[in-house]
Each structure stands twice: as C-alpha cells, then as structure tokens.
Amino acid sequence: MSDLQEKSDYEKERNIPNYLTKIQHKAKGTIKNISSYLTRFDNYLVETYHKPNETVFSEILAYSEDKRYRVIFDILQDYANYLGTKENHVGTNKISAGYVRHSISTIRNYLRFFGFKITKEDLTDNVTLPRIIEEERVPLVREKLQSLTNEVTGNRRIMYFVMTSSGLRINEVIRLRKRDFILDEYDRVMVKVSAQISKTRKPRITFISRESERLLRPILDKINDNDCPFNQKNRQWENHRHQEELVFERIRKKLGYNDRYESGVHHISLTDSFRSWFVTKCNRIDFGFGHALAGHETYMKRYDRMSTKEKVDFYIKAEKTLQVNSYLDDEKNEKIQEVYLNRISDLENEMNSIRELLKRKTV
C-alpha cells in the first residue's frame, strides 16, 4: 500500500468543515466568527484563482519549502490589502484594522491545520498589517442610561439594572440561575459567575446594588433554584442573546442614540456600554477593581487575594455612583441634608414654643 493510500485511510481531509470540528470546544460565538473569516477568505480565493482553498493550499504545499512560504505570504498580503479596500458591514467606513488582523490570524491557524508551519513571528516578519488606531470612547452618561431603562419594562428592565450594577455580559446574565445569586450572606447580593458561562472560562464573583436588589428579589421569590430569572422560557441562550441585542437596537434607534465610531461600532451598545459604565464607576474607588469584577483576567488575579468582605466594602463605596435612578450627586445630597436639618430645627422650635405655652397655662 502506498504512502498516499495510508494517508487517506487515517487522515481527515484538510478543509474548513473539518477544521471547525477540530475547534468545536471553543465558544460557539468564537467558532461562528472563525467560520465567517475563513468562508470570506475561501470566496476570495475562488474569485481570484478560480479554485477553493483546499486546492490552492494543496498545490502550494507541493512546492519547495522556500517557494511555498514565499507564495503563501504573498497571498496573505494580497488578501490583507484587499480587505483594506472594502467597507465594513454597515457601509459607514473601510473595514477596521482589527478585523483585518483577526482575519489573518485566523487564516494562519487554519494554515497550520492544513500543514503550513507558520508561527506568529513568521506572520509579523512577512505580512504587513494595518495598525489598530485607538478610538476615544464616548462614556455612557446617567441621563442616557435612564432613558434606556425607561424604554423597557418587566424582567428586561430589571436585567438592565443588574447588568449596569454588576458588569455582567448579556450572555452571562441570561444564563444565571437563581442559585447563582447569594442573597443574604453579605451586605450586598453576591453573584457567582461559573466558568461554564463566563467568557474567559474562569469563575468569578460580582455584586449588584441595593437598587437592583429591590427589583430582582420579587422575581427570585417566584422561581426555583435552577430557573434563570432572565430566561424563564429556557430559550437556547445564543438565540436569546441575539433577540436581546435586536431589542436593544430598536430601543437605541427609537431614542436616537445612533452615533457610531469610525470602525462602525455604535457609541452605545448593550454589553460594552453597560460594562464600561460599571468598570468606570468601580475603578474610581480602586483602579482595577471594576475590571476584576467584570472578569478582566489580569486584574482578577490581583483581587483574588482579597476576602469577599473586603470586596463588598469596595463595592459599597462605588455603589452610590452606580445607581441609575436612586443616585444623588453631592450637591443635591447637601441640599436635601440642609432642608432636612432646617426642618428638624423648625420642629424643635415648634416643640419649644408648645412647651412654653403649656407652662404658662399650667401656671
């Protein structure tokens, strides 16, 4: 039996479907993005060379080693340049540098699966990619957050409050079960995010504000420990997340919050804006604290050394500015305190007058 026949008996075909099967344990969203990048590249090869990727790469692998890598890097460079001429998915600008870089990185991994020994350093040395230009992010302000929460009702409104006071992602909050909310052990409700639902595949804890707790408790009182308060119909979570994103898009459009960055990303988005709100407020108390509760791994390691009680104390300090409707800035709070103290003083004066009057009558 020839070497070629032995190979066909034991090796899977090198193609996109088999590669996606190989990486099936990655997050479904990640696999979806990888499939999109590779399909687009395959379409480019068909348009350019009139051959699918399997044929193109098999032919190139037959070249001598020097020629093989020279050709493959030329193709990657041509594709990166090609992407740079295309508009993004909303037609507002050119495809972002981040998209180009993610595409080429994904293709490199696929090429390694196909049989090309290409390292990240090889890619850096041989393919010139566009630099990512950091865009100054527009912060979500309280007035807009209030408008967003006022446009929704029921469980969805409560979910928005929970997200903004905890740093939870949409795909995390819709998969939480009642048992993940630790209600009475600490001064604030603690939320346990398991590795199974965390984007980073690492467990963490966070907390929700008293404002959110008042809204959430009536829901939790009516459901079982294994029920999801924000997905009580047990929809497939990816479909449910997509539905929530569509609803948020309609709300954003209705309110006129349609501004975009040059990359095409909206200034206000369901997960990023809510998480940014949370991280910013918490970081003002102790830089990195918001990142840690939101699940940013570098900062999580630092705060893992803290006790839960210490984390709660930090959270309570940040809670004042995290609140959506219950927030009182310092100036308003001082005015309320002043009115309150003046009222107490007036009442004391009235009581003293009544006492004097009673004394006179007694005499």
mmCIF file of N, CA, C and O in Angstrom, residues 27-86:
data_model
loop_
_atom_site.group_PDB
_atom_site.id
_atom_site.type_symbol
_atom_site.label_atom_id
_atom_site.label_comp_id
_atom_site.label_asym_id
_atom_site.label_seq_id
_atom_site.Cartn_x
_atom_site.Cartn_y
_atom_site.Cartn_z
ATOM 1 N N ALA A 27 -15.797 28.518 22.320
ATOM 2 C CA ALA A 27 -17.119 29.128 22.472
ATOM 3 C C ALA A 27 -17.820 29.207 21.120
ATOM 4 O O ALA A 27 -17.173 29.423 20.084
ATOM 5 N N LYS A 28 -19.122 29.008 21.138
ATOM 6 C CA LYS A 28 -19.872 28.989 19.882
ATOM 7 C C LYS A 28 -19.752 30.296 19.119
ATOM 8 O O LYS A 28 -19.690 30.308 17.885
ATOM 9 N N GLY A 29 -19.727 31.395 19.855
ATOM 10 C CA GLY A 29 -19.568 32.694 19.201
ATOM 11 C C GLY A 29 -18.220 32.801 18.509
ATOM 12 O O GLY A 29 -18.116 33.360 17.409
ATOM 13 N N THR A 30 -17.184 32.261 19.148
ATOM 14 C CA THR A 30 -15.842 32.277 18.559
ATOM 15 C C THR A 30 -15.808 31.440 17.288
ATOM 16 O O THR A 30 -15.242 31.852 16.265
ATOM 17 N N ILE A 31 -16.414 30.259 17.340
ATOM 18 C CA ILE A 31 -16.458 29.384 16.160
ATOM 19 C C ILE A 31 -17.206 30.061 15.013
ATOM 20 O O ILE A 31 -16.811 29.976 13.842
ATOM 21 N N LYS A 32 -18.285 30.752 15.351
ATOM 22 C CA LYS A 32 -19.060 31.464 14.326
ATOM 23 C C LYS A 32 -18.205 32.517 13.634
ATOM 24 O O LYS A 32 -18.231 32.649 12.405
ATOM 25 N N ASN A 33 -17.417 33.269 14.420
ATOM 26 C CA ASN A 33 -16.543 34.294 13.834
ATOM 27 C C ASN A 33 -15.463 33.670 12.964
ATOM 28 O O ASN A 33 -15.171 34.165 11.870
ATOM 29 N N ILE A 34 -14.858 32.580 13.450
ATOM 30 C CA ILE A 34 -13.812 31.901 12.684
ATOM 31 C C ILE A 34 -14.372 31.398 11.360
ATOM 32 O O ILE A 34 -13.747 31.541 10.301
ATOM 33 N N SER A 35 -15.555 30.803 11.406
ATOM 34 C CA SER A 35 -16.203 30.316 10.184
ATOM 35 C C SER A 35 -16.423 31.459 9.196
ATOM 36 O O SER A 35 -16.199 31.303 7.987
ATOM 37 N N SER A 36 -16.834 32.609 9.707
ATOM 38 C CA SER A 36 -17.075 33.770 8.844
ATOM 39 C C SER A 36 -15.787 34.242 8.181
ATOM 40 O O SER A 36 -15.754 34.513 6.976
ATOM 41 N N TYR A 37 -14.698 34.343 8.978
ATOM 42 C CA TYR A 37 -13.407 34.774 8.424
ATOM 43 C C TYR A 37 -12.931 33.816 7.330
ATOM 44 O O TYR A 37 -12.476 34.252 6.254
ATOM 45 N N LEU A 38 -13.013 32.505 7.599
ATOM 46 C CA LEU A 38 -12.489 31.515 6.654
ATOM 47 C C LEU A 38 -13.347 31.419 5.400
ATOM 48 O O LEU A 38 -12.825 31.239 4.289
ATOM 49 N N THR A 39 -14.647 31.543 5.548
ATOM 50 C CA THR A 39 -15.541 31.499 4.387
ATOM 51 C C THR A 39 -15.277 32.680 3.464
ATOM 52 O O THR A 39 -15.248 32.536 2.230
ATOM 53 N N ARG A 40 -15.069 33.840 4.061
ATOM 54 C CA ARG A 40 -14.779 35.028 3.244
ATOM 55 C C ARG A 40 -13.459 34.859 2.496
ATOM 56 O O ARG A 40 -13.333 35.227 1.326
ATOM 57 N N PHE A 41 -12.459 34.300 3.169
ATOM 58 C CA PHE A 41 -11.169 34.065 2.526
ATOM 59 C C PHE A 41 -11.302 33.037 1.409
ATOM 60 O O PHE A 41 -10.717 33.197 0.324
ATOM 61 N N ASP A 42 -12.070 31.994 1.644
ATOM 62 C CA ASP A 42 -12.287 30.973 0.621
ATOM 63 C C ASP A 42 -12.959 31.588 -0.618
ATOM 64 O O ASP A 42 -12.563 31.287 -1.758
ATOM 65 N N ASN A 43 -13.949 32.449 -0.387
ATOM 66 C CA ASN A 43 -14.611 33.128 -1.508
ATOM 67 C C ASN A 43 -13.625 33.996 -2.290
ATOM 68 O O ASN A 43 -13.689 34.074 -3.524
ATOM 69 N N TYR A 44 -12.715 34.644 -1.551
ATOM 70 C CA TYR A 44 -11.690 35.471 -2.207
ATOM 71 C C TYR A 44 -10.798 34.609 -3.105
ATOM 72 O O TYR A 44 -10.478 34.997 -4.246
ATOM 73 N N LEU A 45 -10.386 33.443 -2.614
ATOM 74 C CA LEU A 45 -9.532 32.561 -3.413
ATOM 75 C C LEU A 45 -10.251 32.075 -4.668
ATOM 76 O O LEU A 45 -9.659 31.993 -5.759
ATOM 77 N N VAL A 46 -11.529 31.752 -4.532
ATOM 78 C CA VAL A 46 -12.309 31.305 -5.689
ATOM 79 C C VAL A 46 -12.429 32.429 -6.725
ATOM 80 O O VAL A 46 -12.274 32.213 -7.928
ATOM 81 N N GLU A 47 -12.684 33.650 -6.243
ATOM 82 C CA GLU A 47 -12.795 34.790 -7.160
ATOM 83 C C GLU A 47 -11.462 35.108 -7.830
ATOM 84 O O GLU A 47 -11.414 35.486 -9.002
ATOM 85 N N THR A 48 -10.371 34.951 -7.082
ATOM 86 C CA THR A 48 -9.049 35.345 -7.587
ATOM 87 C C THR A 48 -8.397 34.263 -8.432
ATOM 88 O O THR A 48 -7.842 34.535 -9.508
ATOM 89 N N TYR A 49 -8.466 33.003 -7.961
ATOM 90 C CA TYR A 49 -7.747 31.906 -8.630
ATOM 91 C C TYR A 49 -8.681 30.865 -9.235
ATOM 92 O O TYR A 49 -8.208 29.889 -9.826
ATOM 93 N N HIS A 50 -9.986 31.059 -9.025
ATOM 94 C CA HIS A 50 -10.988 30.119 -9.545
ATOM 95 C C HIS A 50 -10.810 28.713 -8.971
ATOM 96 O O HIS A 50 -11.116 27.712 -9.625
ATOM 97 N N LYS A 51 -10.303 28.664 -7.739
ATOM 98 C CA LYS A 51 -10.105 27.391 -7.049
ATOM 99 C C LYS A 51 -10.426 27.587 -5.570
ATOM 100 O O LYS A 51 -10.126 28.646 -5.005
ATOM 101 N N PRO A 52 -10.994 26.579 -4.910
ATOM 102 C CA PRO A 52 -11.238 26.689 -3.467
ATOM 103 C C PRO A 52 -9.941 26.565 -2.688
ATOM 104 O O PRO A 52 -8.901 26.146 -3.225
ATOM 105 N N ASN A 53 -10.005 26.892 -1.405
ATOM 106 C CA ASN A 53 -8.785 26.914 -0.590
ATOM 107 C C ASN A 53 -8.094 25.555 -0.544
ATOM 108 O O ASN A 53 -6.862 25.486 -0.551
ATOM 109 N N GLU A 54 -8.878 24.468 -0.512
ATOM 110 C CA GLU A 54 -8.255 23.139 -0.422
ATOM 111 C C GLU A 54 -7.322 22.882 -1.598
ATOM 112 O O GLU A 54 -6.218 22.350 -1.430
ATOM 113 N N THR A 55 -7.768 23.272 -2.787
ATOM 114 C CA THR A 55 -6.952 23.054 -3.991
ATOM 115 C C THR A 55 -5.740 23.970 -4.003
ATOM 116 O O THR A 55 -4.605 23.538 -4.269
ATOM 117 N N VAL A 56 -5.966 25.249 -3.683
ATOM 118 C CA VAL A 56 -4.866 26.221 -3.688
ATOM 119 C C VAL A 56 -3.776 25.796 -2.710
ATOM 120 O O VAL A 56 -2.585 25.747 -3.069
ATOM 121 N N PHE A 57 -4.148 25.438 -1.488
ATOM 122 C CA PHE A 57 -3.145 25.116 -0.477
ATOM 123 C C PHE A 57 -2.454 23.785 -0.758
ATOM 124 O O PHE A 57 -1.258 23.626 -0.498
ATOM 125 N N SER A 58 -3.185 22.824 -1.304
ATOM 126 C CA SER A 58 -2.567 21.534 -1.646
ATOM 127 C C SER A 58 -1.512 21.720 -2.721
ATOM 128 O O SER A 58 -0.428 21.114 -2.673
ATOM 129 N N GLU A 59 -1.803 22.567 -3.705
ATOM 130 C CA GLU A 59 -0.835 22.830 -4.776
ATOM 131 C C GLU A 59 0.400 23.538 -4.226
ATOM 132 O O GLU A 59 1.538 23.212 -4.595
ATOM 133 N N ILE A 60 0.180 24.500 -3.328
ATOM 134 C CA ILE A 60 1.314 25.252 -2.780
ATOM 135 C C ILE A 60 2.181 24.360 -1.899
ATOM 136 O O ILE A 60 3.420 24.484 -1.891
ATOM 137 N N LEU A 61 1.572 23.429 -1.159
ATOM 138 C CA LEU A 61 2.350 22.517 -0.319
ATOM 139 C C LEU A 61 3.292 21.628 -1.131
ATOM 140 O O LEU A 61 4.294 21.120 -0.615
ATOM 141 N N ALA A 62 2.991 21.469 -2.398
ATOM 142 C CA ALA A 62 3.842 20.642 -3.265
ATOM 143 C C ALA A 62 5.097 21.385 -3.727
ATOM 144 O O ALA A 62 6.019 20.774 -4.266
ATOM 145 N N TYR A 63 5.144 22.704 -3.517
ATOM 146 C CA TYR A 63 6.314 23.491 -3.908
ATOM 147 C C TYR A 63 7.485 23.197 -2.969
ATOM 148 O O TYR A 63 7.315 22.614 -1.887
ATOM 149 N N SER A 64 8.675 23.634 -3.363
ATOM 150 C CA SER A 64 9.821 23.586 -2.460
ATOM 151 C C SER A 64 9.547 24.501 -1.273
ATOM 152 O O SER A 64 8.716 25.418 -1.360
ATOM 153 N N GLU A 65 10.249 24.265 -0.161
ATOM 154 C CA GLU A 65 9.911 25.000 1.062
ATOM 155 C C GLU A 65 10.034 26.499 0.895
ATOM 156 O O GLU A 65 9.151 27.258 1.314
ATOM 157 N N ASP A 66 11.120 26.977 0.266
ATOM 158 C CA ASP A 66 11.302 28.422 0.103
ATOM 159 C C ASP A 66 10.179 29.025 -0.721
ATOM 160 O O ASP A 66 9.594 30.051 -0.353
ATOM 161 N N LYS A 67 9.878 28.382 -1.839
ATOM 162 C CA LYS A 67 8.822 28.900 -2.712
ATOM 163 C C LYS A 67 7.463 28.803 -2.029
ATOM 164 O O LYS A 67 6.619 29.702 -2.150
ATOM 165 N N ARG A 68 7.250 27.734 -1.284
ATOM 166 C CA ARG A 68 5.973 27.504 -0.607
ATOM 167 C C ARG A 68 5.613 28.674 0.304
ATOM 168 O O ARG A 68 4.516 29.228 0.218
ATOM 169 N N TYR A 69 6.559 29.073 1.150
ATOM 170 C CA TYR A 69 6.251 30.138 2.102
ATOM 171 C C TYR A 69 6.265 31.513 1.448
ATOM 172 O O TYR A 69 5.521 32.412 1.857
ATOM 173 N N ARG A 70 7.072 31.676 0.430
ATOM 174 C CA ARG A 70 7.060 32.945 -0.311
ATOM 175 C C ARG A 70 5.688 33.174 -0.935
ATOM 176 O O ARG A 70 5.107 34.264 -0.842
ATOM 177 N N VAL A 71 5.134 32.128 -1.523
ATOM 178 C CA VAL A 71 3.829 32.235 -2.186
ATOM 179 C C VAL A 71 2.717 32.444 -1.169
ATOM 180 O O VAL A 71 1.839 33.288 -1.360
ATOM 181 N N ILE A 72 2.749 31.671 -0.072
ATOM 182 C CA ILE A 72 1.652 31.774 0.895
ATOM 183 C C ILE A 72 1.639 33.137 1.566
ATOM 184 O O ILE A 72 0.571 33.725 1.817
ATOM 185 N N PHE A 73 2.806 33.714 1.841
ATOM 186 C CA PHE A 73 2.838 35.052 2.438
ATOM 187 C C PHE A 73 2.387 36.114 1.440
ATOM 188 O O PHE A 73 1.764 37.114 1.830
ATOM 189 N N ASP A 74 2.684 35.898 0.159
ATOM 190 C CA ASP A 74 2.183 36.826 -0.862
ATOM 191 C C ASP A 74 0.656 36.824 -0.895
ATOM 192 O O ASP A 74 0.015 37.869 -1.015
ATOM 193 N N ILE A 75 0.087 35.629 -0.814
ATOM 194 C CA ILE A 75 -1.385 35.519 -0.835
ATOM 195 C C ILE A 75 -1.990 36.205 0.388
ATOM 196 O O ILE A 75 -2.981 36.942 0.280
ATOM 197 N N LEU A 76 -1.391 35.983 1.565
ATOM 198 C CA LEU A 76 -1.895 36.622 2.777
ATOM 199 C C LEU A 76 -1.791 38.143 2.698
ATOM 200 O O LEU A 76 -2.702 38.870 3.116
ATOM 201 N N GLN A 77 -0.674 38.623 2.132
ATOM 202 C CA GLN A 77 -0.520 40.071 1.989
ATOM 203 C C GLN A 77 -1.548 40.644 1.022
ATOM 204 O O GLN A 77 -2.164 41.684 1.293
ATOM 205 N N ASP A 78 -1.747 39.942 -0.094
ATOM 206 C CA ASP A 78 -2.743 40.408 -1.074
ATOM 207 C C ASP A 78 -4.141 40.437 -0.454
ATOM 208 O O ASP A 78 -4.920 41.363 -0.702
ATOM 209 N N TYR A 79 -4.447 39.445 0.369
ATOM 210 C CA TYR A 79 -5.770 39.396 0.979
ATOM 211 C C TYR A 79 -5.942 40.506 2.013
ATOM 212 O O TYR A 79 -7.000 41.147 2.087
ATOM 213 N N ALA A 80 -4.884 40.758 2.807
ATOM 214 C CA ALA A 80 -4.945 41.855 3.779
ATOM 215 C C ALA A 80 -5.154 43.186 3.061
ATOM 216 O O ALA A 80 -5.958 44.024 3.496
ATOM 217 N N ASN A 81 -4.456 43.389 1.945
ATOM 218 C CA ASN A 81 -4.623 44.617 1.164
ATOM 219 C C ASN A 81 -6.026 44.710 0.576
ATOM 220 O O ASN A 81 -6.632 45.789 0.535
ATOM 221 N N TYR A 82 -6.545 43.574 0.144
ATOM 222 C CA TYR A 82 -7.902 43.510 -0.426
ATOM 223 C C TYR A 82 -8.943 43.910 0.625
ATOM 224 O O TYR A 82 -9.831 44.720 0.349
ATOM 225 N N LEU A 83 -8.817 43.349 1.824
ATOM 226 C CA LEU A 83 -9.766 43.691 2.887
ATOM 227 C C LEU A 83 -9.726 45.184 3.190
ATOM 228 O O LEU A 83 -10.751 45.802 3.498
ATOM 229 N N GLY A 84 -8.525 45.763 3.109
ATOM 230 C CA GLY A 84 -8.366 47.178 3.411
ATOM 231 C C GLY A 84 -9.087 48.102 2.457
ATOM 232 O O GLY A 84 -9.264 49.291 2.748
ATOM 233 N N THR A 85 -9.529 47.569 1.306
ATOM 234 C CA THR A 85 -10.264 48.397 0.330
ATOM 235 C C THR A 85 -11.774 48.270 0.484
ATOM 236 O O THR A 85 -12.520 48.995 -0.177
ATOM 237 N N LYS A 86 -12.227 47.353 1.340
ATOM 238 C CA LYS A 86 -13.652 47.067 1.450
ATOM 239 C C LYS A 86 -14.302 47.869 2.579
ATOM 240 O O LYS A 86 -13.649 48.251 3.545
#
